[in-house]
Amino acid sequence: MKADLGDLSAFVTVARAGGFREGARLSGGSASGLSEAIRRLETRLGVRLLHRTTRSVALTEAGARLLERLGPALGEVEASLDVLNGFRDRPAGTLRLNVPISAARLVLPAIVPAFLAAYPDIVLDVVAEDGFVDVLAAGCDAGIRYDERLEQDMIAVPIGPRRQRYAAAAAPAYLDRRGRPDHPRDLLGHDCLRGRFASGAMTEWEFEKDGETVRVDPTGPLVVRVGAATDLAVDAAIGGTGIIMLFEDWLRPHLDSGALEPVLQSWWPAFSGPFLYYPGRRHLPSPLRAFVDFIAARRD
């Protein structure tokens, strides 16, 4: 049974995007064109692949089985075609990265402009989200994550700062009004601005000093979704609502300006920096190879 490769690609795009409109945005095509391609494919195969509603689509059982086998196969087709880039003067194509919001804000800005200037034929497509993601199933070439979230059987390459810290801070006016904590456990008597992961779990605050680790679970008047609404918590801290704990680099401009004052600075915990990770296959798409080589050269 033969099926058009373009129609198969349209199916994968819509299935991964969760809808025709988002699929059109990601692929640069049109929602009507994708819908027609999948209609042709379903007619040719004789089975329904998607349940359609006015707002979204969902895979049928047949569609899920097809996507499971088709996604990796199309990836190999793209990799095979990418071999032709070796005959070009410079790499070309699209590099799709899945990164946490913190990396999009704190790591990539120092890399992306120079990379795109060096490789003008490459388009960088960045998806920023903080959940656990299978980068291949999401249609991405590589991801950026910290070591505790790296997937198995992936190659990991250091990217960005190799050591980072979490910092606690508050507006001077808040600390003048409520007092300055001397120990992490003092935070239990303060208004703290918390973060919640997509899973619903709350972020625990961890501090370290002289080999001692202290974990606290403070409360406060504001809880935000980690990543997506973090700037709201920062603005609330600047406004005097309470104490925030976040990447030091995220808070650094406000610490330097005096809008925020360090809290428990000698207790700020350090951790290893992020990694670019990607499948350990022999042939890398030329845009990804160029990106890997570019960040390696920056470390030298």
Short mmCIF file of C-alpha atoms in Angstrom, two decimals:
data_model
loop_
_atom_site.label_atom_id
_atom_site.label_comp_id
_atom_site.label_asym_id
_atom_site.label_seq_id
_atom_site.Cartn_x
_atom_site.Cartn_y
_atom_site.Cartn_z
CA MET A 1 0.00 0.00 0.00
CA LYS A 2 1.58 3.25 -1.14
CA ALA A 3 1.09 6.65 0.47
CA ASP A 4 2.40 10.06 -0.53
CA LEU A 5 5.41 11.09 1.56
CA GLY A 6 4.08 14.64 1.82
CA ASP A 7 0.77 13.40 3.21
CA LEU A 8 2.58 11.22 5.73
CA SER A 9 4.69 14.20 6.80
CA ALA A 10 1.53 16.30 7.17
CA PHE A 11 0.04 13.66 9.46
CA VAL A 12 3.12 13.62 11.69
CA THR A 13 3.16 17.42 11.85
CA VAL A 14 -0.50 17.70 12.89
CA ALA A 15 -0.29 14.80 15.34
CA ARG A 16 2.74 16.25 17.10
CA ALA A 17 1.33 19.77 17.11
CA GLY A 18 -2.05 18.68 18.43
CA GLY A 19 -4.01 20.62 15.84
CA PHE A 20 -4.13 21.90 12.27
CA ARG A 21 -3.57 25.55 13.13
CA GLU A 22 -0.50 24.89 15.26
CA GLY A 23 0.75 22.38 12.70
CA ALA A 24 0.44 25.01 9.99
CA ARG A 25 2.35 27.51 12.12
CA LEU A 26 5.18 25.07 12.74
CA SER A 27 5.40 23.82 9.17
CA GLY A 28 4.89 27.14 7.41
CA GLY A 29 1.93 25.72 5.47
CA SER A 30 -1.82 26.21 5.78
CA ALA A 31 -4.34 24.48 8.03
CA SER A 32 -6.57 23.71 5.04
CA GLY A 33 -3.65 22.18 3.16
CA LEU A 34 -2.79 19.92 6.09
CA SER A 35 -6.43 18.92 6.51
CA GLU A 36 -6.69 17.97 2.84
CA ALA A 37 -3.43 15.97 3.00
CA ILE A 38 -4.68 13.93 5.95
CA ARG A 39 -8.07 13.40 4.28
CA ARG A 40 -6.25 11.94 1.26
CA LEU A 41 -4.10 9.76 3.49
CA GLU A 42 -7.08 8.40 5.44
CA THR A 43 -8.94 7.69 2.20
CA ARG A 44 -5.95 5.84 0.76
CA LEU A 45 -5.31 3.82 3.92
CA GLY A 46 -8.99 3.16 4.60
CA VAL A 47 -8.79 4.03 8.33
CA ARG A 48 -9.40 7.12 10.42
CA LEU A 49 -6.17 8.47 11.91
CA LEU A 50 -7.44 11.52 13.81
CA HIS A 51 -10.49 12.43 15.84
CA ARG A 52 -11.23 16.03 14.88
CA THR A 53 -12.99 18.75 16.89
CA THR A 54 -13.30 22.46 16.20
CA ARG A 55 -10.40 23.17 18.60
CA SER A 56 -8.03 20.22 18.48
CA VAL A 57 -7.33 16.74 17.18
CA ALA A 58 -6.62 13.45 18.94
CA LEU A 59 -5.04 10.30 17.59
CA THR A 60 -7.16 7.24 17.00
CA GLU A 61 -5.63 3.91 17.98
CA ALA A 62 -4.61 3.40 14.35
CA GLY A 63 -3.15 6.90 14.22
CA ALA A 64 -1.14 6.34 17.37
CA ARG A 65 0.33 3.11 15.98
CA LEU A 66 1.21 4.83 12.71
CA LEU A 67 2.86 7.78 14.44
CA GLU A 68 4.90 5.43 16.63
CA ARG A 69 6.46 3.79 13.56
CA LEU A 70 6.38 6.73 11.17
CA GLY A 71 8.08 9.39 13.30
CA PRO A 72 11.50 7.69 13.48
CA ALA A 73 11.22 6.59 9.82
CA LEU A 74 10.65 10.15 8.60
CA GLY A 75 13.53 11.28 10.79
CA GLU A 76 15.78 8.83 8.93
CA VAL A 77 14.49 10.13 5.59
CA GLU A 78 15.34 13.70 6.64
CA ALA A 79 18.77 12.56 7.81
CA SER A 80 19.37 10.83 4.48
CA LEU A 81 18.45 13.95 2.54
CA ASP A 82 20.61 16.03 4.84
CA VAL A 83 23.67 14.13 3.58
CA LEU A 84 23.37 16.30 0.49
CA ASN A 85 24.25 19.31 2.63
CA GLY A 86 27.81 17.98 2.60
CA PHE A 87 27.97 19.10 -1.02
CA ARG A 88 26.93 22.65 -0.16
CA ASP A 89 29.30 25.48 0.66
CA ARG A 90 27.66 25.96 4.07
CA PRO A 91 25.07 24.18 6.25
CA ALA A 92 21.42 24.95 5.62
CA GLY A 93 18.05 23.92 6.99
CA THR A 94 16.07 24.16 10.22
CA LEU A 95 17.41 23.35 13.69
CA ARG A 96 14.64 22.64 16.20
CA LEU A 97 15.54 22.95 19.88
CA ASN A 98 13.42 22.19 22.94
CA VAL A 99 14.69 24.18 25.93
CA PRO A 100 13.55 25.20 29.41
CA ILE A 101 12.37 28.78 29.73
CA SER A 102 15.36 29.58 31.94
CA ALA A 103 17.73 28.53 29.13
CA ALA A 104 15.83 30.60 26.58
CA ARG A 105 16.29 33.58 28.87
CA LEU A 106 19.73 33.01 30.39
CA VAL A 107 21.74 30.77 28.02
CA LEU A 108 20.67 31.20 24.41
CA PRO A 109 20.83 35.03 24.14
CA ALA A 110 24.64 34.86 24.43
CA ILE A 111 24.82 32.22 21.66
CA VAL A 112 22.03 32.68 19.13
CA PRO A 113 22.94 36.01 17.45
CA ALA A 114 26.53 34.96 16.73
CA PHE A 115 25.46 31.49 15.58
CA LEU A 116 22.87 32.80 13.14
CA ALA A 117 25.32 35.39 11.85
CA ALA A 118 27.86 32.61 11.21
CA TYR A 119 25.27 30.36 9.52
CA PRO A 120 22.81 32.57 7.62
CA ASP A 121 21.22 29.58 5.82
CA ILE A 122 20.10 27.96 9.08
CA VAL A 123 16.73 28.73 10.67
CA LEU A 124 16.60 28.19 14.45
CA ASP A 125 13.19 27.04 15.73
CA VAL A 126 13.09 27.16 19.55
CA VAL A 127 10.33 25.69 21.74
CA ALA A 128 10.61 26.83 25.37
CA GLU A 129 8.85 24.73 28.02
CA ASP A 130 9.75 23.28 31.39
CA GLY A 131 8.15 19.85 31.36
CA PHE A 132 9.84 16.52 30.68
CA VAL A 133 9.84 16.12 26.90
CA ASP A 134 10.93 13.39 24.49
CA VAL A 135 12.69 15.66 22.01
CA LEU A 136 12.38 13.20 19.13
CA ALA A 137 8.67 12.60 19.69
CA ALA A 138 8.23 16.38 19.87
CA GLY A 139 9.83 16.72 16.44
CA CYS A 140 12.96 18.46 17.73
CA ASP A 141 16.57 17.76 16.82
CA ALA A 142 18.03 18.45 20.27
CA GLY A 143 17.20 19.85 23.68
CA ILE A 144 18.76 21.74 26.55
CA ARG A 145 18.30 20.38 30.06
CA TYR A 146 20.14 20.07 33.36
CA ASP A 147 21.86 16.81 34.27
CA GLU A 148 19.07 15.50 36.50
CA ARG A 149 16.64 15.73 33.56
CA LEU A 150 18.81 14.32 30.80
CA GLU A 151 17.32 11.38 28.93
CA GLN A 152 19.21 8.12 28.74
CA ASP A 153 21.10 7.10 25.60
CA MET A 154 21.67 10.70 24.60
CA ILE A 155 24.89 12.59 23.92
CA ALA A 156 25.25 15.57 26.27
CA VAL A 157 27.45 18.57 25.47
CA PRO A 158 28.02 21.42 27.97
CA ILE A 159 26.40 24.70 26.93
CA GLY A 160 26.31 28.01 28.77
CA PRO A 161 27.76 28.64 32.24
CA ARG A 162 29.18 25.57 33.94
CA ARG A 163 28.25 26.66 37.45
CA GLN A 164 25.09 28.47 38.44
CA ARG A 165 23.45 29.40 41.74
CA TYR A 166 19.98 29.85 43.11
CA ALA A 167 19.56 33.18 44.86
CA ALA A 168 17.06 34.38 47.45
CA ALA A 169 16.13 38.05 47.43
CA ALA A 170 13.51 40.57 48.45
CA ALA A 171 12.82 44.27 48.15
CA PRO A 172 14.65 46.37 50.78
CA ALA A 173 11.28 47.80 51.86
CA TYR A 174 9.95 44.30 52.60
CA LEU A 175 13.05 43.39 54.62
CA ASP A 176 12.90 46.68 56.54
CA ARG A 177 9.29 45.87 57.43
CA ARG A 178 9.60 42.13 58.19
CA GLY A 179 13.24 41.70 59.17
CA ARG A 180 16.21 39.98 57.51
CA PRO A 181 16.45 36.17 57.89
CA ASP A 182 19.63 34.81 59.51
CA HIS A 183 18.96 31.12 58.77
CA PRO A 184 16.93 29.31 56.08
CA ARG A 185 14.43 28.13 58.72
CA ASP A 186 13.62 31.79 59.41
CA LEU A 187 11.88 31.79 56.01
CA LEU A 188 9.02 29.82 57.56
CA GLY A 189 7.99 33.08 59.23
CA HIS A 190 8.14 35.13 56.01
CA ASP A 191 5.98 35.66 52.94
CA CYS A 192 7.67 33.63 50.19
CA LEU A 193 6.82 33.64 46.49
CA ARG A 194 6.64 30.04 45.30
CA GLY A 195 6.79 28.17 42.02
CA ARG A 196 4.73 25.18 40.92
CA PHE A 197 5.75 22.70 38.21
CA ALA A 198 3.39 21.62 35.44
CA SER A 199 2.96 18.33 37.34
CA GLY A 200 1.48 20.27 40.26
CA ALA A 201 4.49 19.74 42.54
CA MET A 202 5.78 22.76 44.43
CA THR A 203 9.43 23.71 44.21
CA GLU A 204 11.29 23.05 47.46
CA TRP A 205 13.82 25.64 48.62
CA GLU A 206 17.24 24.17 49.30
CA PHE A 207 20.21 25.94 50.89
CA GLU A 208 23.82 24.87 51.48
CA LYS A 209 26.60 26.15 53.74
CA ASP A 210 29.77 24.53 55.09
CA GLY A 211 28.59 21.07 54.07
CA GLU A 212 25.16 21.50 55.63
CA THR A 213 22.04 21.26 53.48
CA VAL A 214 18.77 22.74 54.68
CA ARG A 215 15.46 22.28 52.86
CA VAL A 216 12.44 24.36 53.70
CA ASP A 217 8.89 24.48 52.40
CA PRO A 218 7.80 28.07 53.08
CA THR A 219 4.40 29.58 52.36
CA GLY A 220 3.31 32.88 50.95
CA PRO A 221 0.69 34.92 49.13
CA LEU A 222 1.71 34.06 45.54
CA VAL A 223 2.28 30.81 43.64
CA VAL A 224 3.21 30.89 39.94
CA ARG A 225 3.76 28.28 37.22
CA VAL A 226 7.50 27.69 36.96
CA GLY A 227 8.89 29.35 33.85
CA ALA A 228 5.70 30.68 32.29
CA ALA A 229 4.82 33.15 35.06
CA THR A 230 8.18 33.57 36.79
CA ASP A 231 8.47 37.23 35.78
CA LEU A 232 5.25 37.92 37.67
CA ALA A 233 6.88 36.59 40.85
CA VAL A 234 9.98 38.72 40.21
CA ASP A 235 7.84 41.84 39.77
CA ALA A 236 5.93 40.99 42.96
CA ALA A 237 9.19 40.63 44.87
CA ILE A 238 10.38 44.01 43.58
CA GLY A 239 7.03 45.44 44.66
CA GLY A 240 7.60 44.27 48.24
CA THR A 241 5.26 41.27 48.33
CA GLY A 242 7.79 38.79 49.70
CA ILE A 243 10.98 36.78 49.23
CA ILE A 244 11.77 35.04 45.95
CA MET A 245 14.25 32.24 45.16
CA LEU A 246 15.36 31.91 41.56
CA PHE A 247 18.38 31.60 39.27
CA GLU A 248 20.94 34.19 40.37
CA ASP A 249 21.44 35.25 36.72
CA TRP A 250 17.71 35.93 36.40
CA LEU A 251 17.73 38.18 39.46
CA ARG A 252 21.17 39.74 38.87
CA PRO A 253 19.98 42.93 37.09
CA HIS A 254 17.62 43.69 40.00
CA LEU A 255 20.27 42.87 42.59
CA ASP A 256 22.75 45.18 40.85
CA SER A 257 20.22 48.00 40.61
CA GLY A 258 19.22 47.69 44.28
CA ALA A 259 15.60 46.87 43.49
CA LEU A 260 16.21 43.55 45.25
CA GLU A 261 18.47 42.81 48.19
CA PRO A 262 20.24 39.45 48.67
CA VAL A 263 18.79 37.21 51.36
CA LEU A 264 20.88 34.46 53.02
CA GLN A 265 23.59 34.94 50.39
CA SER A 266 26.12 32.71 52.17
CA TRP A 267 23.58 29.86 51.87
CA TRP A 268 22.93 30.12 48.11
CA PRO A 269 23.34 26.64 46.56
CA ALA A 270 25.41 26.06 43.43
CA PHE A 271 24.70 23.47 40.73
CA SER A 272 26.15 22.37 37.41
CA GLY A 273 25.17 24.22 34.25
CA PRO A 274 22.97 22.96 31.40
CA PHE A 275 23.73 20.56 28.56
CA LEU A 276 22.74 20.36 24.93
CA TYR A 277 21.60 16.79 24.34
CA TYR A 278 20.73 14.88 21.20
CA PRO A 279 20.43 11.27 19.92
CA GLY A 280 23.69 9.39 19.58
CA ARG A 281 23.29 8.48 15.95
CA ARG A 282 26.22 8.45 13.54
CA HIS A 283 24.91 11.11 11.16
CA LEU A 284 23.73 14.42 12.60
CA PRO A 285 21.64 16.85 10.55
CA SER A 286 23.99 19.54 9.28
CA PRO A 287 22.31 22.40 11.24
CA LEU A 288 22.72 20.43 14.48
CA ARG A 289 26.31 19.50 13.64
CA ALA A 290 27.05 23.18 12.98
CA PHE A 291 25.49 24.14 16.33
CA VAL A 292 27.40 21.47 18.25
CA ASP A 293 30.68 22.57 16.64
CA PHE A 294 29.85 26.22 17.32
CA ILE A 295 29.29 25.79 21.06
CA ALA A 296 32.36 23.51 21.32
CA ALA A 297 34.49 26.23 19.71
CA ARG A 298 33.18 28.77 22.25
CA ARG A 299 34.42 26.58 25.09
CA ASP A 300 37.95 26.30 23.66
#
